[in-house]
Tab-separated table of C-alpha atoms in Angstrom:
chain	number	residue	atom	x	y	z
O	1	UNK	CA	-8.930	17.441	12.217
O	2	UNK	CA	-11.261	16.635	15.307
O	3	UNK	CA	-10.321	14.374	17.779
O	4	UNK	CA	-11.138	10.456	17.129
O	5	UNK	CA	-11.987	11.355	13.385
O	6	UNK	CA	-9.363	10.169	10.878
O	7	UNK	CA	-9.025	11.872	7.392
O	8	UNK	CA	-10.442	10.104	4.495
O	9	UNK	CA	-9.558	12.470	1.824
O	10	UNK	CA	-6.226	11.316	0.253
O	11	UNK	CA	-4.368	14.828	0.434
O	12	UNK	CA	-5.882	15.346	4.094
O	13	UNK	CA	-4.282	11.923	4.838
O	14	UNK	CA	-0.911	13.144	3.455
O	15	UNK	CA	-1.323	16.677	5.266
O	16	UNK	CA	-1.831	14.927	8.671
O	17	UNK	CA	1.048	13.173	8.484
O	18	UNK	CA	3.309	16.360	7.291
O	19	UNK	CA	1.462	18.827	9.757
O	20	UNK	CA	3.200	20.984	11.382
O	21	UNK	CA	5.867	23.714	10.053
O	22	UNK	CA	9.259	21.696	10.548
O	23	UNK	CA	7.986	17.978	10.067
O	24	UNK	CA	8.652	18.149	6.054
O	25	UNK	CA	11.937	19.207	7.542
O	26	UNK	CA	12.482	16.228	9.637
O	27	UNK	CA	11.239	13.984	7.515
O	28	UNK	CA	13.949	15.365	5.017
O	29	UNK	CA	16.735	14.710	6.876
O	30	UNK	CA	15.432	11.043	7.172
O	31	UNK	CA	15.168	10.661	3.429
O	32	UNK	CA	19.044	11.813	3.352
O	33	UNK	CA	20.234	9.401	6.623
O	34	UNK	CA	17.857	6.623	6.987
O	35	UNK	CA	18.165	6.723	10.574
O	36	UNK	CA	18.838	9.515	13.050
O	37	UNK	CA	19.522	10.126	16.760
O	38	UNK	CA	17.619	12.419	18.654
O	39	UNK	CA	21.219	14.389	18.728
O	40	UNK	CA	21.497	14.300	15.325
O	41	UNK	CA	18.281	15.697	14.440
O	42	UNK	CA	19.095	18.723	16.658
O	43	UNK	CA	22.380	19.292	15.264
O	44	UNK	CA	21.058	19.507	11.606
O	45	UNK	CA	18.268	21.378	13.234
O	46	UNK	CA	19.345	23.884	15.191
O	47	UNK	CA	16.290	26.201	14.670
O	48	UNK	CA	13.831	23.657	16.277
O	49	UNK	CA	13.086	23.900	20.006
O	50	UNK	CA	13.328	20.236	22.252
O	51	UNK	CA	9.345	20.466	22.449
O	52	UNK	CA	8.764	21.177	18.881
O	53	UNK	CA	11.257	18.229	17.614
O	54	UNK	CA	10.212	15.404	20.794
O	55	UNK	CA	6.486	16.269	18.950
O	56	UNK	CA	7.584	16.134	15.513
O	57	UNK	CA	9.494	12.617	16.213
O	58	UNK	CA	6.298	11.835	17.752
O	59	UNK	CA	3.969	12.756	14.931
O	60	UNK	CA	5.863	10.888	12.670
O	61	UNK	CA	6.032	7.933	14.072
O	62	UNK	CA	2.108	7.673	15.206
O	63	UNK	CA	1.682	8.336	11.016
O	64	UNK	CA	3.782	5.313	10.799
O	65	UNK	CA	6.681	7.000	8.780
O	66	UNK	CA	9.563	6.643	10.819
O	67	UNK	CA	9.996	3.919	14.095
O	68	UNK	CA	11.341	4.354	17.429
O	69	UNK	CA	14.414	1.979	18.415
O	70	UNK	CA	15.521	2.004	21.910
O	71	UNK	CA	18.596	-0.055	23.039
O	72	UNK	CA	18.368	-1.521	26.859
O	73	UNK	CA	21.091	0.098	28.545
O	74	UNK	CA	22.852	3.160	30.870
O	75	UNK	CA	21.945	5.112	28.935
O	76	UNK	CA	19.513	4.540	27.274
O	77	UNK	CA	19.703	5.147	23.069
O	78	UNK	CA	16.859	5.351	21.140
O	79	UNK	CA	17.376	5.582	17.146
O	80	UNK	CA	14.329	6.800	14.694
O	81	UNK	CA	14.353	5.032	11.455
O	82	UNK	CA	12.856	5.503	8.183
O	83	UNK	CA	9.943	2.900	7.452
O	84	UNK	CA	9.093	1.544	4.140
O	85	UNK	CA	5.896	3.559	4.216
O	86	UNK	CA	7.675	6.653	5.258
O	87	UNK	CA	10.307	6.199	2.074
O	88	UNK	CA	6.832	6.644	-0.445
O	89	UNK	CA	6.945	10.109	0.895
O	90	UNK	CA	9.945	10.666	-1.387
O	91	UNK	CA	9.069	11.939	-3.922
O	92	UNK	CA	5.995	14.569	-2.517
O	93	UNK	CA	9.067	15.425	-1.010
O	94	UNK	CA	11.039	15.877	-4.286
O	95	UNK	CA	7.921	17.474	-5.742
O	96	UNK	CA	7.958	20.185	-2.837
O	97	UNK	CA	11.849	20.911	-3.089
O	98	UNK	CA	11.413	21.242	-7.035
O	99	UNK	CA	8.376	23.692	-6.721
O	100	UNK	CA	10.625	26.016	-3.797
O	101	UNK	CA	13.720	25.798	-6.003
O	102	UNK	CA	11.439	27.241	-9.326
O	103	UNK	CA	9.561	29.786	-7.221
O	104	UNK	CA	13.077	30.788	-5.698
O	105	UNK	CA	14.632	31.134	-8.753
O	106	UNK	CA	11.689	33.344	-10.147
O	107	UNK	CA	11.376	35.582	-6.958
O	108	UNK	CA	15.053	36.270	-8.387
């Protein structure tokens, strides 16, 4: 999508917001916690680079599905959390996992 030119398509809307190849996998692992630590993310991610989850965590939160929380403090902690909105991506989520799990199971 261009610069300055939002999607008005409804499955263009919901690809923007899943773009990239390991944001439906962040995005799972905040339907199974809630809330997640930077940390945290990389542990259950080991495959993902620094870059590729700080821009990930970033995406996600300029779509509005999860929120940035960060405590005052030495060090600082900053905690992403699930919004409301970003829960009604449940069950495309389900819907995804169900279709992979079938086309596993045919591929044998």
């Amino acid at each position: 999508m261009p610069p300055g030119r939002e999607p008005r398509c409804p499955i263009d809307i919901t690809l923007a917001a899943l773009a990239g190849r390991w944001t439906p996998l962040v995005l799972r692992e905040f339907l199974r916690r809630g809330r997640a630590t930077y940390s945290e993310l990389s542990a259950a991610l080991p495959a993902l680079s620094d870059k590729v989850l700080s821009d990930r965590l970033a995406q996600l939160t300029d779509a509005g599905v999860i929120e940035r929380h960060r405590t005052p403090g030495w060090p600082p902690r900053v905690r992403y959390v699930l919004t409301a909105q970003g829960r009604t991506l449940e069950p495309v989520m389900r819907s995804m996992w169900e279709w992979g799990t079938a086309r596993r199971d045919a591929l044998g």
